[in-house]
PDB file of C-alpha atoms in Angstrom:
ATOM      1  CA  ASP A   1      20.405  -4.726  45.050  1.00  0.00           C
ATOM      2  CA  VAL A   2      21.363  -2.367  42.276  1.00  0.00           C
ATOM      3  CA  LYS A   3      19.731   1.020  42.561  1.00  0.00           C
ATOM      4  CA  VAL A   4      19.443   3.401  39.633  1.00  0.00           C
ATOM      5  CA  THR A   5      17.968   6.734  40.645  1.00  0.00           C
ATOM      6  CA  GLN A   6      16.606   9.320  38.248  1.00  0.00           C
ATOM      7  CA  SER A   7      16.343  12.767  39.777  1.00  0.00           C
ATOM      8  CA  SER A   8      12.828  13.615  38.587  1.00  0.00           C
ATOM      9  CA  ARG A   9       9.736  11.473  37.973  1.00  0.00           C
ATOM     10  CA  TYR A  10       7.900  14.227  36.118  1.00  0.00           C
ATOM     11  CA  LEU A  11       9.257  17.336  34.415  1.00  0.00           C
ATOM     12  CA  VAL A  12       7.580  20.078  32.398  1.00  0.00           C
ATOM     13  CA  LYS A  13       9.702  22.439  30.315  1.00  0.00           C
ATOM     14  CA  ARG A  14       9.208  24.933  27.518  1.00  0.00           C
ATOM     15  CA  THR A  15      10.337  24.790  23.905  1.00  0.00           C
ATOM     16  CA  GLY A  16      13.873  26.085  23.494  1.00  0.00           C
ATOM     17  CA  GLU A  17      14.947  25.495  27.095  1.00  0.00           C
ATOM     18  CA  LYS A  18      18.094  23.559  27.941  1.00  0.00           C
ATOM     19  CA  VAL A  19      17.025  20.514  29.952  1.00  0.00           C
ATOM     20  CA  PHE A  20      19.131  18.264  32.173  1.00  0.00           C
ATOM     21  CA  LEU A  21      18.060  14.760  33.186  1.00  0.00           C
ATOM     22  CA  GLU A  22      20.195  13.193  35.906  1.00  0.00           C
ATOM     23  CA  CYS A  23      20.843   9.547  36.709  1.00  0.00           C
ATOM     24  CA  VAL A  24      22.887   8.021  39.521  1.00  0.00           C
ATOM     25  CA  GLN A  25      23.749   4.350  40.147  1.00  0.00           C
ATOM     26  CA  ASP A  26      25.201   2.870  43.303  1.00  0.00           C
ATOM     27  CA  MET A  27      26.866  -0.319  42.029  1.00  0.00           C
ATOM     28  CA  ASP A  28      30.093   1.062  40.571  1.00  0.00           C
ATOM     29  CA  HIS A  29      28.953  -0.006  37.089  1.00  0.00           C
ATOM     30  CA  GLU A  30      31.114   0.927  34.136  1.00  0.00           C
ATOM     31  CA  ASN A  31      28.266   1.107  31.629  1.00  0.00           C
ATOM     32  CA  MET A  32      25.343   3.514  31.681  1.00  0.00           C
ATOM     33  CA  PHE A  33      22.590   4.099  29.142  1.00  0.00           C
ATOM     34  CA  TRP A  34      19.840   6.548  28.233  1.00  0.00           C
ATOM     35  CA  TYR A  35      16.729   5.331  26.407  1.00  0.00           C
ATOM     36  CA  ARG A  36      13.475   6.969  25.468  1.00  0.00           C
ATOM     37  CA  GLN A  37      10.181   5.105  25.342  1.00  0.00           C
ATOM     38  CA  ASP A  38       7.303   6.124  23.102  1.00  0.00           C
ATOM     39  CA  PRO A  39       3.964   4.405  22.415  1.00  0.00           C
ATOM     40  CA  GLY A  40       4.168   2.237  19.323  1.00  0.00           C
ATOM     41  CA  LEU A  41       7.944   2.709  19.032  1.00  0.00           C
ATOM     42  CA  GLY A  42       9.144   0.958  22.162  1.00  0.00           C
ATOM     43  CA  LEU A  43      12.474   1.729  23.829  1.00  0.00           C
ATOM     44  CA  ARG A  44      15.228   3.256  21.742  1.00  0.00           C
ATOM     45  CA  LEU A  45      18.827   3.903  22.772  1.00  0.00           C
ATOM     46  CA  ILE A  46      19.902   7.562  22.757  1.00  0.00           C
ATOM     47  CA  TYR A  47      23.458   7.390  24.167  1.00  0.00           C
ATOM     48  CA  PHE A  48      25.582   5.141  26.274  1.00  0.00           C
ATOM     49  CA  SER A  49      28.801   5.529  28.245  1.00  0.00           C
ATOM     50  CA  TYR A  50      31.320   2.806  28.992  1.00  0.00           C
ATOM     51  CA  ASP A  51      33.574   4.844  31.275  1.00  0.00           C
ATOM     52  CA  VAL A  52      34.041   8.284  32.765  1.00  0.00           C
ATOM     53  CA  LYS A  53      34.154  10.925  30.033  1.00  0.00           C
ATOM     54  CA  MET A  54      33.518   8.240  27.377  1.00  0.00           C
ATOM     55  CA  LYS A  55      30.314   8.150  25.336  1.00  0.00           C
ATOM     56  CA  GLU A  56      28.905   6.652  22.178  1.00  0.00           C
ATOM     57  CA  LYS A  57      25.846   7.508  20.138  1.00  0.00           C
ATOM     58  CA  GLY A  58      22.929   5.155  20.112  1.00  0.00           C
ATOM     59  CA  ASP A  59      20.153   4.926  17.541  1.00  0.00           C
ATOM     60  CA  ILE A  60      18.589   8.371  18.032  1.00  0.00           C
ATOM     61  CA  PRO A  61      21.205  10.856  19.358  1.00  0.00           C
ATOM     62  CA  GLU A  62      20.013  13.901  17.401  1.00  0.00           C
ATOM     63  CA  GLY A  63      19.056  16.797  19.666  1.00  0.00           C
ATOM     64  CA  TYR A  64      20.711  15.237  22.724  1.00  0.00           C
ATOM     65  CA  SER A  65      24.106  15.243  24.387  1.00  0.00           C
ATOM     66  CA  VAL A  66      25.421  13.503  27.499  1.00  0.00           C
ATOM     67  CA  SER A  67      27.910  14.063  30.274  1.00  0.00           C
ATOM     68  CA  ARG A  68      29.724  11.599  32.485  1.00  0.00           C
ATOM     69  CA  GLU A  69      32.144  13.369  34.795  1.00  0.00           C
ATOM     70  CA  LYS A  70      31.878  10.788  37.592  1.00  0.00           C
ATOM     71  CA  LYS A  71      31.423   7.032  37.329  1.00  0.00           C
ATOM     72  CA  GLU A  72      28.139   6.960  39.213  1.00  0.00           C
ATOM     73  CA  ARG A  73      26.426   9.807  37.366  1.00  0.00           C
ATOM     74  CA  PHE A  74      25.232  10.036  33.770  1.00  0.00           C
ATOM     75  CA  SER A  75      23.389  13.133  32.553  1.00  0.00           C
ATOM     76  CA  LEU A  76      21.242  13.543  29.467  1.00  0.00           C
ATOM     77  CA  ILE A  77      21.064  17.057  28.041  1.00  0.00           C
ATOM     78  CA  LEU A  78      18.457  18.416  25.666  1.00  0.00           C
ATOM     79  CA  GLU A  79      20.307  21.356  24.148  1.00  0.00           C
ATOM     80  CA  SER A  80      17.162  23.172  22.935  1.00  0.00           C
ATOM     81  CA  ALA A  81      14.032  21.266  23.879  1.00  0.00           C
ATOM     82  CA  SER A  82      11.404  20.647  21.234  1.00  0.00           C
ATOM     83  CA  THR A  83       7.885  19.225  21.484  1.00  0.00           C
ATOM     84  CA  ASN A  84       8.928  16.011  19.732  1.00  0.00           C
ATOM     85  CA  GLN A  85      11.185  15.280  22.706  1.00  0.00           C
ATOM     86  CA  THR A  86       8.154  14.824  24.958  1.00  0.00           C
ATOM     87  CA  SER A  87       8.639  11.244  26.113  1.00  0.00           C
ATOM     88  CA  MET A  88       9.467   8.835  28.930  1.00  0.00           C
ATOM     89  CA  TYR A  89      13.237   8.771  29.514  1.00  0.00           C
ATOM     90  CA  LEU A  90      14.826   5.742  31.126  1.00  0.00           C
ATOM     91  CA  CYS A  91      18.348   5.415  32.478  1.00  0.00           C
ATOM     92  CA  ALA A  92      20.064   2.045  32.940  1.00  0.00           C
ATOM     93  CA  SER A  93      23.380   0.701  34.160  1.00  0.00           C
ATOM     94  CA  ARG A  94      25.269  -2.558  33.736  1.00  0.00           C
ATOM     95  CA  GLY A  95      28.464  -4.085  35.027  1.00  0.00           C
ATOM     96  CA  GLU A  96      31.469  -4.880  32.881  1.00  0.00           C
ATOM     97  CA  ASP A  97      30.572  -8.411  31.731  1.00  0.00           C
ATOM     98  CA  VAL A  98      28.285  -7.942  28.752  1.00  0.00           C
ATOM     99  CA  SER A  99      27.268 -11.596  28.479  1.00  0.00           C
ATOM    100  CA  ASN A 100      25.892 -12.367  31.922  1.00  0.00           C
ATOM    101  CA  GLN A 101      25.060  -9.074  33.581  1.00  0.00           C
ATOM    102  CA  PRO A 102      21.592  -7.591  33.174  1.00  0.00           C
ATOM    103  CA  GLN A 103      20.795  -3.945  32.616  1.00  0.00           C
ATOM    104  CA  HIS A 104      19.148  -2.319  35.624  1.00  0.00           C
ATOM    105  CA  PHE A 105      16.730   0.531  35.056  1.00  0.00           C
ATOM    106  CA  GLY A 106      15.593   3.570  36.986  1.00  0.00           C
ATOM    107  CA  ASP A 107      11.937   4.520  37.441  1.00  0.00           C
ATOM    108  CA  GLY A 108      11.977   6.881  34.483  1.00  0.00           C
ATOM    109  CA  THR A 109      11.402  10.597  33.945  1.00  0.00           C
ATOM    110  CA  ARG A 110       8.244  11.604  32.127  1.00  0.00           C
ATOM    111  CA  LEU A 111       9.212  14.789  30.303  1.00  0.00           C
ATOM    112  CA  SER A 112       6.689  17.130  28.724  1.00  0.00           C
ATOM    113  CA  ILE A 113       7.850  19.938  26.448  1.00  0.00           C
ATOM    114  CA  LEU A 114       5.232  22.672  25.984  1.00  0.00           C
TER     115      LEU A 114
ATOM    116  CA  LYS B   1      19.627  -4.621  11.888  1.00  0.00           C
ATOM    117  CA  GLN B   2      18.217  -6.668  14.741  1.00  0.00           C
ATOM    118  CA  GLU B   3      14.432  -6.703  15.097  1.00  0.00           C
ATOM    119  CA  VAL B   4      12.564  -8.089  18.085  1.00  0.00           C
ATOM    120  CA  THR B   5       8.896  -9.037  17.888  1.00  0.00           C
ATOM    121  CA  GLN B   6       6.574  -9.971  20.730  1.00  0.00           C
ATOM    122  CA  ILE B   7       3.317 -11.848  20.271  1.00  0.00           C
ATOM    123  CA  PRO B   8       0.640 -11.308  21.399  1.00  0.00           C
ATOM    124  CA  ALA B   9       0.587  -7.550  21.925  1.00  0.00           C
ATOM    125  CA  ALA B  10      -2.037  -7.973  24.632  1.00  0.00           C
ATOM    126  CA  LEU B  11      -3.368 -10.900  26.631  1.00  0.00           C
ATOM    127  CA  SER B  12      -6.123 -11.227  29.226  1.00  0.00           C
ATOM    128  CA  VAL B  13      -6.537 -14.461  31.200  1.00  0.00           C
ATOM    129  CA  PRO B  14      -8.297 -15.570  34.393  1.00  0.00           C
ATOM    130  CA  GLU B  15      -6.300 -15.896  37.574  1.00  0.00           C
ATOM    131  CA  GLY B  16      -4.637 -19.269  38.100  1.00  0.00           C
ATOM    132  CA  GLU B  17      -3.939 -20.063  34.457  1.00  0.00           C
ATOM    133  CA  ASN B  18      -0.499 -20.914  33.134  1.00  0.00           C
ATOM    134  CA  LEU B  19       0.510 -18.745  30.192  1.00  0.00           C
ATOM    135  CA  VAL B  20       3.249 -18.272  27.609  1.00  0.00           C
ATOM    136  CA  LEU B  21       4.571 -15.038  26.161  1.00  0.00           C
ATOM    137  CA  ASN B  22       6.531 -15.193  22.914  1.00  0.00           C
ATOM    138  CA  CYS B  23       9.533 -13.267  21.651  1.00  0.00           C
ATOM    139  CA  SER B  24      11.342 -13.643  18.332  1.00  0.00           C
ATOM    140  CA  PHE B  25      14.466 -11.979  17.003  1.00  0.00           C
ATOM    141  CA  THR B  26      15.929 -11.817  13.510  1.00  0.00           C
ATOM    142  CA  ASP B  27      19.686 -12.090  14.152  1.00  0.00           C
ATOM    143  CA  SER B  28      20.846 -15.060  16.224  1.00  0.00           C
ATOM    144  CA  ALA B  29      24.281 -13.528  16.931  1.00  0.00           C
ATOM    145  CA  ILE B  30      23.489 -12.424  20.474  1.00  0.00           C
ATOM    146  CA  TYR B  31      25.226 -12.332  23.853  1.00  0.00           C
ATOM    147  CA  ASN B  32      22.022 -12.791  25.802  1.00  0.00           C
ATOM    148  CA  LEU B  33      18.296 -12.212  25.989  1.00  0.00           C
ATOM    149  CA  GLN B  34      16.638 -10.446  28.881  1.00  0.00           C
ATOM    150  CA  TRP B  35      12.996 -10.380  30.040  1.00  0.00           C
ATOM    151  CA  PHE B  36      11.665  -7.338  31.861  1.00  0.00           C
ATOM    152  CA  ARG B  37       8.455  -6.338  33.553  1.00  0.00           C
ATOM    153  CA  GLN B  38       7.095  -2.782  33.398  1.00  0.00           C
ATOM    154  CA  ASP B  39       4.262  -1.517  35.580  1.00  0.00           C
ATOM    155  CA  PRO B  40       2.269   1.514  34.329  1.00  0.00           C
ATOM    156  CA  GLY B  41       4.267   4.735  34.518  1.00  0.00           C
ATOM    157  CA  LYS B  42       7.287   2.968  35.992  1.00  0.00           C
ATOM    158  CA  GLY B  43      10.711   1.808  34.913  1.00  0.00           C
ATOM    159  CA  LEU B  44      11.736  -1.707  33.916  1.00  0.00           C
ATOM    160  CA  THR B  45      12.370  -4.525  36.380  1.00  0.00           C
ATOM    161  CA  SER B  46      14.742  -7.245  35.214  1.00  0.00           C
ATOM    162  CA  LEU B  47      13.144 -10.698  35.524  1.00  0.00           C
ATOM    163  CA  LEU B  48      15.490 -13.158  33.838  1.00  0.00           C
ATOM    164  CA  LEU B  49      18.621 -13.103  31.698  1.00  0.00           C
ATOM    165  CA  ILE B  50      19.524 -16.044  29.468  1.00  0.00           C
ATOM    166  CA  GLN B  51      23.041 -16.183  28.075  1.00  0.00           C
ATOM    167  CA  SER B  52      23.420 -17.340  24.466  1.00  0.00           C
ATOM    168  CA  SER B  53      24.912 -20.657  25.651  1.00  0.00           C
ATOM    169  CA  GLN B  54      21.960 -21.412  27.934  1.00  0.00           C
ATOM    170  CA  ARG B  55      18.604 -22.973  27.113  1.00  0.00           C
ATOM    171  CA  GLU B  56      16.522 -21.722  30.016  1.00  0.00           C
ATOM    172  CA  GLN B  57      16.425 -19.834  33.291  1.00  0.00           C
ATOM    173  CA  THR B  58      13.959 -20.076  36.153  1.00  0.00           C
ATOM    174  CA  SER B  59      12.939 -17.713  38.916  1.00  0.00           C
ATOM    175  CA  GLY B  60      10.016 -18.696  41.096  1.00  0.00           C
ATOM    176  CA  ARG B  61       6.920 -19.061  38.911  1.00  0.00           C
ATOM    177  CA  LEU B  62       8.770 -17.740  35.854  1.00  0.00           C
ATOM    178  CA  ASN B  63      10.640 -19.833  33.336  1.00  0.00           C
ATOM    179  CA  ALA B  64      12.299 -18.393  30.256  1.00  0.00           C
ATOM    180  CA  SER B  65      13.611 -20.508  27.386  1.00  0.00           C
ATOM    181  CA  LEU B  66      15.900 -19.618  24.518  1.00  0.00           C
ATOM    182  CA  ASP B  67      16.273 -21.279  21.115  1.00  0.00           C
ATOM    183  CA  LYS B  68      18.981 -19.149  19.581  1.00  0.00           C
ATOM    184  CA  SER B  69      19.155 -20.982  16.254  1.00  0.00           C
ATOM    185  CA  SER B  70      15.484 -20.341  15.533  1.00  0.00           C
ATOM    186  CA  GLY B  71      15.514 -16.857  17.051  1.00  0.00           C
ATOM    187  CA  ARG B  72      12.855 -17.534  19.677  1.00  0.00           C
ATOM    188  CA  SER B  73      12.315 -17.160  23.402  1.00  0.00           C
ATOM    189  CA  THR B  74       9.325 -17.848  25.588  1.00  0.00           C
ATOM    190  CA  LEU B  75       8.410 -16.640  29.049  1.00  0.00           C
ATOM    191  CA  TYR B  76       6.243 -19.126  30.936  1.00  0.00           C
ATOM    192  CA  ILE B  77       4.266 -17.860  33.919  1.00  0.00           C
ATOM    193  CA  ALA B  78       2.801 -20.540  36.151  1.00  0.00           C
ATOM    194  CA  ALA B  79      -0.335 -20.131  38.262  1.00  0.00           C
ATOM    195  CA  SER B  80      -0.880 -16.502  37.235  1.00  0.00           C
ATOM    196  CA  GLN B  81      -1.952 -13.924  39.842  1.00  0.00           C
ATOM    197  CA  PRO B  82      -3.513 -10.441  39.508  1.00  0.00           C
ATOM    198  CA  GLY B  83      -0.177  -8.993  40.658  1.00  0.00           C
ATOM    199  CA  ASP B  84       1.391 -10.365  37.484  1.00  0.00           C
ATOM    200  CA  SER B  85      -0.560  -7.795  35.459  1.00  0.00           C
ATOM    201  CA  ALA B  86       2.013  -5.620  33.685  1.00  0.00           C
ATOM    202  CA  THR B  87       3.735  -5.162  30.346  1.00  0.00           C
ATOM    203  CA  TYR B  88       6.430  -7.749  29.659  1.00  0.00           C
ATOM    204  CA  LEU B  89       9.330  -6.803  27.420  1.00  0.00           C
ATOM    205  CA  CYS B  90      12.043  -8.920  25.916  1.00  0.00           C
ATOM    206  CA  ALA B  91      15.345  -7.501  24.730  1.00  0.00           C
ATOM    207  CA  VAL B  92      18.500  -8.888  23.120  1.00  0.00           C
ATOM    208  CA  LYS B  93      22.128  -7.828  23.355  1.00  0.00           C
ATOM    209  CA  ASP B  94      23.744  -8.234  19.943  1.00  0.00           C
ATOM    210  CA  LEU B  95      27.235  -9.605  19.340  1.00  0.00           C
ATOM    211  CA  GLY B  96      27.785  -7.097  16.574  1.00  0.00           C
ATOM    212  CA  GLY B  97      29.630  -3.823  16.940  1.00  0.00           C
ATOM    213  CA  GLY B  98      28.101  -0.444  17.416  1.00  0.00           C
ATOM    214  CA  ALA B  99      26.139   0.906  20.338  1.00  0.00           C
ATOM    215  CA  ASP B 100      26.131  -1.334  23.379  1.00  0.00           C
ATOM    216  CA  GLY B 101      22.457  -1.061  24.222  1.00  0.00           C
ATOM    217  CA  LEU B 102      19.663  -3.596  24.070  1.00  0.00           C
ATOM    218  CA  THR B 103      17.188  -4.034  21.227  1.00  0.00           C
ATOM    219  CA  PHE B 104      13.683  -4.241  22.645  1.00  0.00           C
ATOM    220  CA  GLY B 105      10.403  -5.702  21.494  1.00  0.00           C
ATOM    221  CA  LYS B 106       7.285  -3.591  21.893  1.00  0.00           C
ATOM    222  CA  GLY B 107       5.997  -5.731  24.736  1.00  0.00           C
ATOM    223  CA  THR B 108       3.015  -7.875  25.703  1.00  0.00           C
ATOM    224  CA  HIS B 109       0.411  -6.125  27.872  1.00  0.00           C
ATOM    225  CA  LEU B 110      -0.826  -8.787  30.293  1.00  0.00           C
ATOM    226  CA  ILE B 111      -3.998  -8.566  32.376  1.00  0.00           C
ATOM    227  CA  ILE B 112      -4.803 -11.257  34.939  1.00  0.00           C
ATOM    228  CA  GLN B 113      -8.487 -11.184  35.833  1.00  0.00           C
ATOM    229  CA  PRO B 114      -9.252 -11.882  39.527  1.00  0.00           C
TER     230      PRO B 114
END
């Protein structure tokens, strides 16, 4: 079974802090994703990576950056946290074949910015 | 831009009933459609993936159908159980260029009454 592990289930940070959310997958997947989930808005794609050191912006990249130095690890960085970034953050991974391979999700990190 | 709609937003039924959840999407140019389950405060669990060339997929008591030309999918749950209570999300992977993530509906919140 694919396992996607997010380092923290709950995180509380202060406005202006630099925040790192970590995600690790154990299936040697090429593709990794970061989403945020908000009530009434659903899941929205922030960034994705299709290979080591490669990244592309999703629908809502403003205020975020990402890092992928190793294939199994994909980090989401909030450069200067703001209260409107309080949300549930979900990481996902997927193998190379886009048509028949599902995305597998971690358990999520509930981030509160005070 | 792809839009995914799920109806109803919430559903409560007695245990043992068969039920259908609906998903519609506006752009039929898709690789696949995926159904997920989300328990409160948790990540997403992949249930079924239907490729664009397929009409349906089955897993246990779950059956998902896809009518790509009309932009519709249904998730059929047979003999519902209290453990089926969760939010069910559908998502599509577009053929078009741009970010490689999924486009999600806002989900159907399902309660199975014992």
